[in-house]
Amino acid sequence: SQQGEEDPQALSIQEGENATMNCSYKTSINNLQWYRQNSGRGLVHLILIRSNEREKHSGRLRVTLDTSKKSSSLLITASRAADTASYFCATDEVLRDTGRRALTFGSGTRLQVQP
Amino acid sequence: NAGVTQTPKFQVLKTGQSMTLQCAQDMNHNSMYWYRQDPGMGLRLIYYSASEGTTDKGEVPNGYNVSRLNKREFSLRLESAAPSQTSVYFCASSGWEERYEQYFGPGTRLTVT
C-alpha cells in the first residue's frame, strides 16, 4: 500500500514560474521526505521535515507540513528547465509486523519545465 | 566516494532463469534496501537490512531473496524469474537513524521475457 500520494500527477509550467506539489498521507509519521528522480536515474534526497516542524527551506525549495491534515507541499520557486523531473514524497513509518522503520513512497508528480 | 553502486545496469532474462543483483555502498551506512519501481508508480520495498546480519521483508518480497554479505554489500536474488518481475530495481542505503535520508543507486533495468 502507498502511504504518500502526490497531487497533481503531472505538472507543466514555464521557466521562471513556481511549481507546487502536494502530498497526502494516512497514518502518523516521524518525518516526511521529498525526493527527485531524473529520467532513467535513481532518486536523490531533497529535504526532510520532521513531524514537529511546519516549514523548511533549502535554496529554492520550500516544504510545509500540516500534520492535522496529514499533508505536505513542496514549492519550487523560479523554476528552471533543469528542474524537470519526477518528485516523490516519502513517509517514515514503523512497520507493524517487524517494528522497524521504513520509508513508503508515493507515485510521484512529473514536473515539466518549459524553457 | 562512489556512493551506492549497482550491477548490472541492464539485464534480460527468460522466464525461469535466475540472477543476482549486486549492490554496494561506501558510506559506512548501517541500513540497506531493495526497491522495485514500475511505470507510473512509486517505489515499493522488497527487502531491507537494518544492520549487518539482519534482513526483513518489505511490501513485495515474494519471488526474491536477499543476502547482506557484509556492511557494504546487499544482494537481491531472483531464483526463478517471472514476467511480473520486469521492473527497475533500486538499491539504497541510509545512515544515522535520526537523519534517515536514503541514498540511491542508479538502478538495474530488468526485463523477463
PDB file of C-alpha atoms in Angstrom:
ATOM      1  CA  SER A   1       0.000   0.000   0.000  1.00  0.00           C
ATOM      2  CA  GLN A   2       1.182   3.524  -0.649  1.00  0.00           C
ATOM      3  CA  GLN A   3       1.228   5.920   2.237  1.00  0.00           C
ATOM      4  CA  GLY A   4       2.020   9.174   0.465  1.00  0.00           C
ATOM      5  CA  GLU A   5       0.037  10.238  -2.571  1.00  0.00           C
ATOM      6  CA  GLU A   6       1.164  13.178  -4.669  1.00  0.00           C
ATOM      7  CA  ASP A   7      -1.026  15.651  -6.442  1.00  0.00           C
ATOM      8  CA  PRO A   8      -1.018  16.549  -9.282  1.00  0.00           C
ATOM      9  CA  GLN A   9       0.275  13.500 -11.130  1.00  0.00           C
ATOM     10  CA  ALA A  10       1.735  15.758 -13.814  1.00  0.00           C
ATOM     11  CA  LEU A  11       2.531  19.472 -13.951  1.00  0.00           C
ATOM     12  CA  SER A  12       3.771  21.572 -16.856  1.00  0.00           C
ATOM     13  CA  ILE A  13       4.950  25.155 -16.287  1.00  0.00           C
ATOM     14  CA  GLN A  14       7.114  27.807 -17.921  1.00  0.00           C
ATOM     15  CA  GLU A  15      10.618  28.565 -16.764  1.00  0.00           C
ATOM     16  CA  GLY A  16      10.558  31.182 -14.013  1.00  0.00           C
ATOM     17  CA  GLU A  17       7.180  30.146 -12.650  1.00  0.00           C
ATOM     18  CA  ASN A  18       6.700  28.464  -9.286  1.00  0.00           C
ATOM     19  CA  ALA A  19       5.775  24.789  -9.051  1.00  0.00           C
ATOM     20  CA  THR A  20       3.727  23.400  -6.172  1.00  0.00           C
ATOM     21  CA  MET A  21       3.268  19.704  -5.493  1.00  0.00           C
ATOM     22  CA  ASN A  22       1.185  18.222  -2.718  1.00  0.00           C
ATOM     23  CA  CYS A  23       1.407  15.002  -0.772  1.00  0.00           C
ATOM     24  CA  SER A  24      -1.210  13.405   1.456  1.00  0.00           C
ATOM     25  CA  TYR A  25      -0.661  10.501   3.800  1.00  0.00           C
ATOM     26  CA  LYS A  26      -2.766   8.319   6.041  1.00  0.00           C
ATOM     27  CA  THR A  27      -1.033   7.397   9.304  1.00  0.00           C
ATOM     28  CA  SER A  28       1.148   9.090  11.884  1.00  0.00           C
ATOM     29  CA  ILE A  29       4.667   9.813  10.749  1.00  0.00           C
ATOM     30  CA  ASN A  30       8.014  10.678  12.298  1.00  0.00           C
ATOM     31  CA  ASN A  31       9.136  12.639   9.282  1.00  0.00           C
ATOM     32  CA  LEU A  32       8.311  13.264   5.648  1.00  0.00           C
ATOM     33  CA  GLN A  33      10.872  13.467   2.884  1.00  0.00           C
ATOM     34  CA  TRP A  34      10.884  14.682  -0.695  1.00  0.00           C
ATOM     35  CA  TYR A  35      12.972  13.063  -3.411  1.00  0.00           C
ATOM     36  CA  ARG A  36      13.662  13.914  -7.005  1.00  0.00           C
ATOM     37  CA  GLN A  37      14.210  11.473  -9.864  1.00  0.00           C
ATOM     38  CA  ASN A  38      15.577  12.450 -13.223  1.00  0.00           C
ATOM     39  CA  SER A  39      14.552  10.210 -16.102  1.00  0.00           C
ATOM     40  CA  GLY A  40      16.450   6.919 -16.015  1.00  0.00           C
ATOM     41  CA  ARG A  41      18.212   7.723 -12.755  1.00  0.00           C
ATOM     42  CA  GLY A  42      17.975   6.875  -9.090  1.00  0.00           C
ATOM     43  CA  LEU A  43      16.227   9.059  -6.527  1.00  0.00           C
ATOM     44  CA  VAL A  44      18.018  11.953  -4.903  1.00  0.00           C
ATOM     45  CA  HIS A  45      17.067  13.215  -1.462  1.00  0.00           C
ATOM     46  CA  LEU A  46      15.927  16.850  -1.430  1.00  0.00           C
ATOM     47  CA  ILE A  47      14.661  17.686   2.015  1.00  0.00           C
ATOM     48  CA  LEU A  48      13.374  16.122   5.231  1.00  0.00           C
ATOM     49  CA  ILE A  49      10.810  17.716   7.523  1.00  0.00           C
ATOM     50  CA  ARG A  50      10.126  16.309  10.955  1.00  0.00           C
ATOM     51  CA  SER A  51       6.654  15.889  12.385  1.00  0.00           C
ATOM     52  CA  ASN A  52       7.200  18.751  14.847  1.00  0.00           C
ATOM     53  CA  GLU A  53       8.226  21.177  12.087  1.00  0.00           C
ATOM     54  CA  ARG A  54       5.807  23.193   9.988  1.00  0.00           C
ATOM     55  CA  GLU A  55       8.036  24.680   7.320  1.00  0.00           C
ATOM     56  CA  LYS A  56      11.520  24.178   5.989  1.00  0.00           C
ATOM     57  CA  HIS A  57      13.596  25.876   3.302  1.00  0.00           C
ATOM     58  CA  SER A  58      16.515  24.728   1.215  1.00  0.00           C
ATOM     59  CA  GLY A  59      17.622  27.031  -1.578  1.00  0.00           C
ATOM     60  CA  ARG A  60      14.675  27.388  -3.966  1.00  0.00           C
ATOM     61  CA  LEU A  61      12.727  24.659  -2.171  1.00  0.00           C
ATOM     62  CA  ARG A  62      10.113  25.279   0.465  1.00  0.00           C
ATOM     63  CA  VAL A  63       8.353  22.410   2.221  1.00  0.00           C
ATOM     64  CA  THR A  64       5.382  22.692   4.524  1.00  0.00           C
ATOM     65  CA  LEU A  65       3.849  20.038   6.725  1.00  0.00           C
ATOM     66  CA  ASP A  66       0.363  20.056   8.231  1.00  0.00           C
ATOM     67  CA  THR A  67       0.049  17.027  10.492  1.00  0.00           C
ATOM     68  CA  SER A  68      -3.571  17.827  11.339  1.00  0.00           C
ATOM     69  CA  LYS A  69      -4.468  17.484   7.653  1.00  0.00           C
ATOM     70  CA  LYS A  70      -1.838  14.786   7.038  1.00  0.00           C
ATOM     71  CA  SER A  71      -0.481  16.713   4.092  1.00  0.00           C
ATOM     72  CA  SER A  72       2.704  18.328   2.842  1.00  0.00           C
ATOM     73  CA  SER A  73       3.571  20.583  -0.045  1.00  0.00           C
ATOM     74  CA  LEU A  74       6.766  21.156  -1.981  1.00  0.00           C
ATOM     75  CA  LEU A  75       7.240  24.544  -3.618  1.00  0.00           C
ATOM     76  CA  ILE A  76       9.974  25.124  -6.166  1.00  0.00           C
ATOM     77  CA  THR A  77      10.412  28.830  -6.803  1.00  0.00           C
ATOM     78  CA  ALA A  78      11.694  30.397 -10.028  1.00  0.00           C
ATOM     79  CA  SER A  79      11.764  27.050 -11.771  1.00  0.00           C
ATOM     80  CA  ARG A  80      14.368  26.151 -14.375  1.00  0.00           C
ATOM     81  CA  ALA A  81      14.335  23.673 -17.251  1.00  0.00           C
ATOM     82  CA  ALA A  82      16.813  21.597 -15.212  1.00  0.00           C
ATOM     83  CA  ASP A  83      14.104  21.095 -12.550  1.00  0.00           C
ATOM     84  CA  THR A  84      12.255  18.816 -14.987  1.00  0.00           C
ATOM     85  CA  ALA A  85      11.981  15.508 -13.119  1.00  0.00           C
ATOM     86  CA  SER A  86       9.618  13.391 -11.061  1.00  0.00           C
ATOM     87  CA  TYR A  87       9.174  14.336  -7.422  1.00  0.00           C
ATOM     88  CA  PHE A  88       8.215  11.844  -4.734  1.00  0.00           C
ATOM     89  CA  CYS A  89       7.189  12.250  -1.144  1.00  0.00           C
ATOM     90  CA  ALA A  90       8.104   9.514   1.300  1.00  0.00           C
ATOM     91  CA  THR A  91       6.801   8.991   4.790  1.00  0.00           C
ATOM     92  CA  ASP A  92       8.668   7.373   7.599  1.00  0.00           C
ATOM     93  CA  GLU A  93       6.544   4.841   9.432  1.00  0.00           C
ATOM     94  CA  VAL A  94       7.012   1.864  11.717  1.00  0.00           C
ATOM     95  CA  LEU A  95       6.070  -1.381  10.003  1.00  0.00           C
ATOM     96  CA  ARG A  96       3.565  -3.240  12.136  1.00  0.00           C
ATOM     97  CA  ASP A  97       4.879  -6.752  11.537  1.00  0.00           C
ATOM     98  CA  THR A  98       8.546  -6.058  12.213  1.00  0.00           C
ATOM     99  CA  GLY A  99       8.500  -2.930  14.360  1.00  0.00           C
ATOM    100  CA  ARG A 100      11.192  -1.485  12.144  1.00  0.00           C
ATOM    101  CA  ARG A 101      11.126   1.879  10.403  1.00  0.00           C
ATOM    102  CA  ALA A 102      10.750   2.076   6.647  1.00  0.00           C
ATOM    103  CA  LEU A 103      10.000   4.679   4.032  1.00  0.00           C
ATOM    104  CA  THR A 104       6.854   4.453   1.945  1.00  0.00           C
ATOM    105  CA  PHE A 105       6.872   6.324  -1.354  1.00  0.00           C
ATOM    106  CA  GLY A 106       4.043   7.910  -3.263  1.00  0.00           C
ATOM    107  CA  SER A 107       3.583   7.535  -7.013  1.00  0.00           C
ATOM    108  CA  GLY A 108       5.145  10.914  -7.777  1.00  0.00           C
ATOM    109  CA  THR A 109       4.478  14.158  -9.627  1.00  0.00           C
ATOM    110  CA  ARG A 110       6.055  14.530 -13.073  1.00  0.00           C
ATOM    111  CA  LEU A 111       7.182  18.123 -13.469  1.00  0.00           C
ATOM    112  CA  GLN A 112       7.957  19.527 -16.905  1.00  0.00           C
ATOM    113  CA  VAL A 113       9.519  22.992 -17.006  1.00  0.00           C
ATOM    114  CA  GLN A 114       9.346  24.518 -20.474  1.00  0.00           C
ATOM    115  CA  PRO A 115      12.292  26.769 -21.424  1.00  0.00           C
TER     116      PRO A 115
ATOM    117  CA  ASN B   1      33.141   8.333  -2.753  1.00  0.00           C
ATOM    118  CA  ALA B   2      31.165   6.325  -5.292  1.00  0.00           C
ATOM    119  CA  GLY B   3      28.059   6.293  -3.061  1.00  0.00           C
ATOM    120  CA  VAL B   4      25.763   3.390  -3.947  1.00  0.00           C
ATOM    121  CA  THR B   5      26.695   1.252  -6.915  1.00  0.00           C
ATOM    122  CA  GLN B   6      24.613  -1.418  -8.620  1.00  0.00           C
ATOM    123  CA  THR B   7      25.415  -4.075 -11.186  1.00  0.00           C
ATOM    124  CA  PRO B   8      24.336  -4.833 -13.800  1.00  0.00           C
ATOM    125  CA  LYS B   9      22.680  -1.753 -15.317  1.00  0.00           C
ATOM    126  CA  PHE B  10      20.545  -3.777 -17.706  1.00  0.00           C
ATOM    127  CA  GLN B  11      19.555  -7.438 -17.844  1.00  0.00           C
ATOM    128  CA  VAL B  12      17.232  -9.563 -19.953  1.00  0.00           C
ATOM    129  CA  LEU B  13      16.187 -12.936 -18.569  1.00  0.00           C
ATOM    130  CA  LYS B  14      13.998 -15.722 -19.822  1.00  0.00           C
ATOM    131  CA  THR B  15      11.197 -16.964 -17.585  1.00  0.00           C
ATOM    132  CA  GLY B  16      12.593 -19.418 -15.051  1.00  0.00           C
ATOM    133  CA  GLN B  17      16.171 -18.162 -15.157  1.00  0.00           C
ATOM    134  CA  SER B  18      17.876 -16.941 -12.020  1.00  0.00           C
ATOM    135  CA  MET B  19      20.123 -13.997 -11.361  1.00  0.00           C
ATOM    136  CA  THR B  20      21.612 -11.899  -8.576  1.00  0.00           C
ATOM    137  CA  LEU B  21      21.602  -8.123  -8.491  1.00  0.00           C
ATOM    138  CA  GLN B  22      24.565  -6.672  -6.671  1.00  0.00           C
ATOM    139  CA  CYS B  23      24.664  -3.521  -4.560  1.00  0.00           C
ATOM    140  CA  ALA B  24      27.479  -1.908  -2.623  1.00  0.00           C
ATOM    141  CA  GLN B  25      27.830   1.321  -0.648  1.00  0.00           C
ATOM    142  CA  ASP B  26      30.948   3.054   0.595  1.00  0.00           C
ATOM    143  CA  MET B  27      29.340   5.456   3.094  1.00  0.00           C
ATOM    144  CA  ASN B  28      29.586   3.124   6.110  1.00  0.00           C
ATOM    145  CA  HIS B  29      25.794   3.025   6.323  1.00  0.00           C
ATOM    146  CA  ASN B  30      24.085   0.509   8.566  1.00  0.00           C
ATOM    147  CA  SER B  31      20.844   0.107   6.633  1.00  0.00           C
ATOM    148  CA  MET B  32      20.339  -1.044   3.063  1.00  0.00           C
ATOM    149  CA  TYR B  33      17.218  -1.533   0.951  1.00  0.00           C
ATOM    150  CA  TRP B  34      15.961  -3.041  -2.272  1.00  0.00           C
ATOM    151  CA  TYR B  35      13.040  -1.430  -4.110  1.00  0.00           C
ATOM    152  CA  ARG B  36      11.299  -2.014  -7.374  1.00  0.00           C
ATOM    153  CA  GLN B  37       9.736   0.729  -9.494  1.00  0.00           C
ATOM    154  CA  ASP B  38       7.099   0.004 -12.077  1.00  0.00           C
ATOM    155  CA  PRO B  39       5.920   2.514 -14.709  1.00  0.00           C
ATOM    156  CA  GLY B  40       3.964   5.416 -13.261  1.00  0.00           C
ATOM    157  CA  MET B  41       4.395   4.159  -9.734  1.00  0.00           C
ATOM    158  CA  GLY B  42       6.480   4.992  -6.752  1.00  0.00           C
ATOM    159  CA  LEU B  43       8.977   2.651  -5.203  1.00  0.00           C
ATOM    160  CA  ARG B  44       7.879  -0.480  -3.405  1.00  0.00           C
ATOM    161  CA  LEU B  45      10.114  -2.018  -0.776  1.00  0.00           C
ATOM    162  CA  ILE B  46      11.145  -5.616  -1.457  1.00  0.00           C
ATOM    163  CA  TYR B  47      13.562  -6.340   1.383  1.00  0.00           C
ATOM    164  CA  TYR B  48      15.691  -4.337   3.736  1.00  0.00           C
ATOM    165  CA  SER B  49      18.555  -4.846   6.115  1.00  0.00           C
ATOM    166  CA  ALA B  50      18.583  -2.606   9.162  1.00  0.00           C
ATOM    167  CA  SER B  51      22.108  -3.668  10.038  1.00  0.00           C
ATOM    168  CA  GLU B  52      24.722  -6.210   9.084  1.00  0.00           C
ATOM    169  CA  GLY B  53      23.421  -9.695   9.798  1.00  0.00           C
ATOM    170  CA  THR B  54      19.712  -8.845   9.650  1.00  0.00           C
ATOM    171  CA  THR B  55      17.226  -8.852   6.804  1.00  0.00           C
ATOM    172  CA  ASP B  56      13.477  -8.271   6.792  1.00  0.00           C
ATOM    173  CA  LYS B  57      10.682  -8.484   4.266  1.00  0.00           C
ATOM    174  CA  GLY B  58       9.177  -5.365   2.838  1.00  0.00           C
ATOM    175  CA  GLU B  59       5.940  -4.828   0.969  1.00  0.00           C
ATOM    176  CA  VAL B  60       6.572  -7.146  -2.011  1.00  0.00           C
ATOM    177  CA  PRO B  61       9.086  -9.906  -1.046  1.00  0.00           C
ATOM    178  CA  ASN B  62       7.590 -12.868  -2.923  1.00  0.00           C
ATOM    179  CA  GLY B  63       9.918 -14.310  -5.553  1.00  0.00           C
ATOM    180  CA  TYR B  64      13.030 -12.668  -4.097  1.00  0.00           C
ATOM    181  CA  ASN B  65      15.764 -13.479  -1.623  1.00  0.00           C
ATOM    182  CA  VAL B  66      18.466 -11.248  -0.209  1.00  0.00           C
ATOM    183  CA  SER B  67      21.871 -11.566   1.394  1.00  0.00           C
ATOM    184  CA  ARG B  68      23.608  -8.931   3.486  1.00  0.00           C
ATOM    185  CA  LEU B  69      27.107 -10.136   2.718  1.00  0.00           C
ATOM    186  CA  ASN B  70      28.836  -7.567   4.924  1.00  0.00           C
ATOM    187  CA  LYS B  71      28.250  -3.970   5.910  1.00  0.00           C
ATOM    188  CA  ARG B  72      28.962  -2.744   2.377  1.00  0.00           C
ATOM    189  CA  GLU B  73      27.103  -5.251   0.217  1.00  0.00           C
ATOM    190  CA  PHE B  74      23.473  -6.271  -0.120  1.00  0.00           C
ATOM    191  CA  SER B  75      22.416  -8.573  -2.946  1.00  0.00           C
ATOM    192  CA  LEU B  76      18.999  -9.426  -4.350  1.00  0.00           C
ATOM    193  CA  ARG B  77      18.364 -12.818  -5.947  1.00  0.00           C
ATOM    194  CA  LEU B  78      15.609 -13.905  -8.279  1.00  0.00           C
ATOM    195  CA  GLU B  79      15.541 -17.707  -8.117  1.00  0.00           C
ATOM    196  CA  SER B  80      13.061 -18.266 -10.946  1.00  0.00           C
ATOM    197  CA  ALA B  81      12.309 -15.097 -12.845  1.00  0.00           C
ATOM    198  CA  ALA B  82       8.752 -14.323 -13.954  1.00  0.00           C
ATOM    199  CA  PRO B  83       7.473 -11.656 -16.389  1.00  0.00           C
ATOM    200  CA  SER B  84       5.816  -9.907 -13.417  1.00  0.00           C
ATOM    201  CA  GLN B  85       9.308  -9.181 -12.125  1.00  0.00           C
ATOM    202  CA  THR B  86      10.069  -6.968 -15.112  1.00  0.00           C
ATOM    203  CA  SER B  87      10.877  -3.686 -13.420  1.00  0.00           C
ATOM    204  CA  VAL B  88      13.594  -1.241 -12.471  1.00  0.00           C
ATOM    205  CA  TYR B  89      15.339  -2.241  -9.268  1.00  0.00           C
ATOM    206  CA  PHE B  90      16.933   0.284  -6.950  1.00  0.00           C
ATOM    207  CA  CYS B  91      19.243  -0.290  -4.050  1.00  0.00           C
ATOM    208  CA  ALA B  92      19.510   2.342  -1.326  1.00  0.00           C
ATOM    209  CA  SER B  93      21.315   2.869   1.947  1.00  0.00           C
ATOM    210  CA  SER B  94      20.873   5.092   4.960  1.00  0.00           C
ATOM    211  CA  GLY B  95      22.991   6.009   7.921  1.00  0.00           C
ATOM    212  CA  TRP B  96      22.022   7.597  11.160  1.00  0.00           C
ATOM    213  CA  GLU B  97      18.578   6.772  12.416  1.00  0.00           C
ATOM    214  CA  GLU B  98      17.576  10.336  13.143  1.00  0.00           C
ATOM    215  CA  ARG B  99      18.526  11.549   9.678  1.00  0.00           C
ATOM    216  CA  TYR B 100      17.154   8.580   7.789  1.00  0.00           C
ATOM    217  CA  GLU B 101      17.623  10.071   4.356  1.00  0.00           C
ATOM    218  CA  GLN B 102      18.304   7.385   1.800  1.00  0.00           C
ATOM    219  CA  TYR B 103      20.933   7.354  -0.904  1.00  0.00           C
ATOM    220  CA  PHE B 104      20.030   5.525  -4.085  1.00  0.00           C
ATOM    221  CA  GLY B 105      21.973   3.655  -6.692  1.00  0.00           C
ATOM    222  CA  PRO B 106      21.416   4.223 -10.426  1.00  0.00           C
ATOM    223  CA  GLY B 107      19.112   1.228 -10.827  1.00  0.00           C
ATOM    224  CA  THR B 108      19.023  -2.046 -12.748  1.00  0.00           C
ATOM    225  CA  ARG B 109      16.528  -2.313 -15.582  1.00  0.00           C
ATOM    226  CA  LEU B 110      15.377  -5.952 -15.721  1.00  0.00           C
ATOM    227  CA  THR B 111      13.221  -7.465 -18.445  1.00  0.00           C
ATOM    228  CA  VAL B 112      11.871 -11.001 -18.112  1.00  0.00           C
ATOM    229  CA  THR B 113      10.539 -12.495 -21.330  1.00  0.00           C
TER     230      THR B 113
END
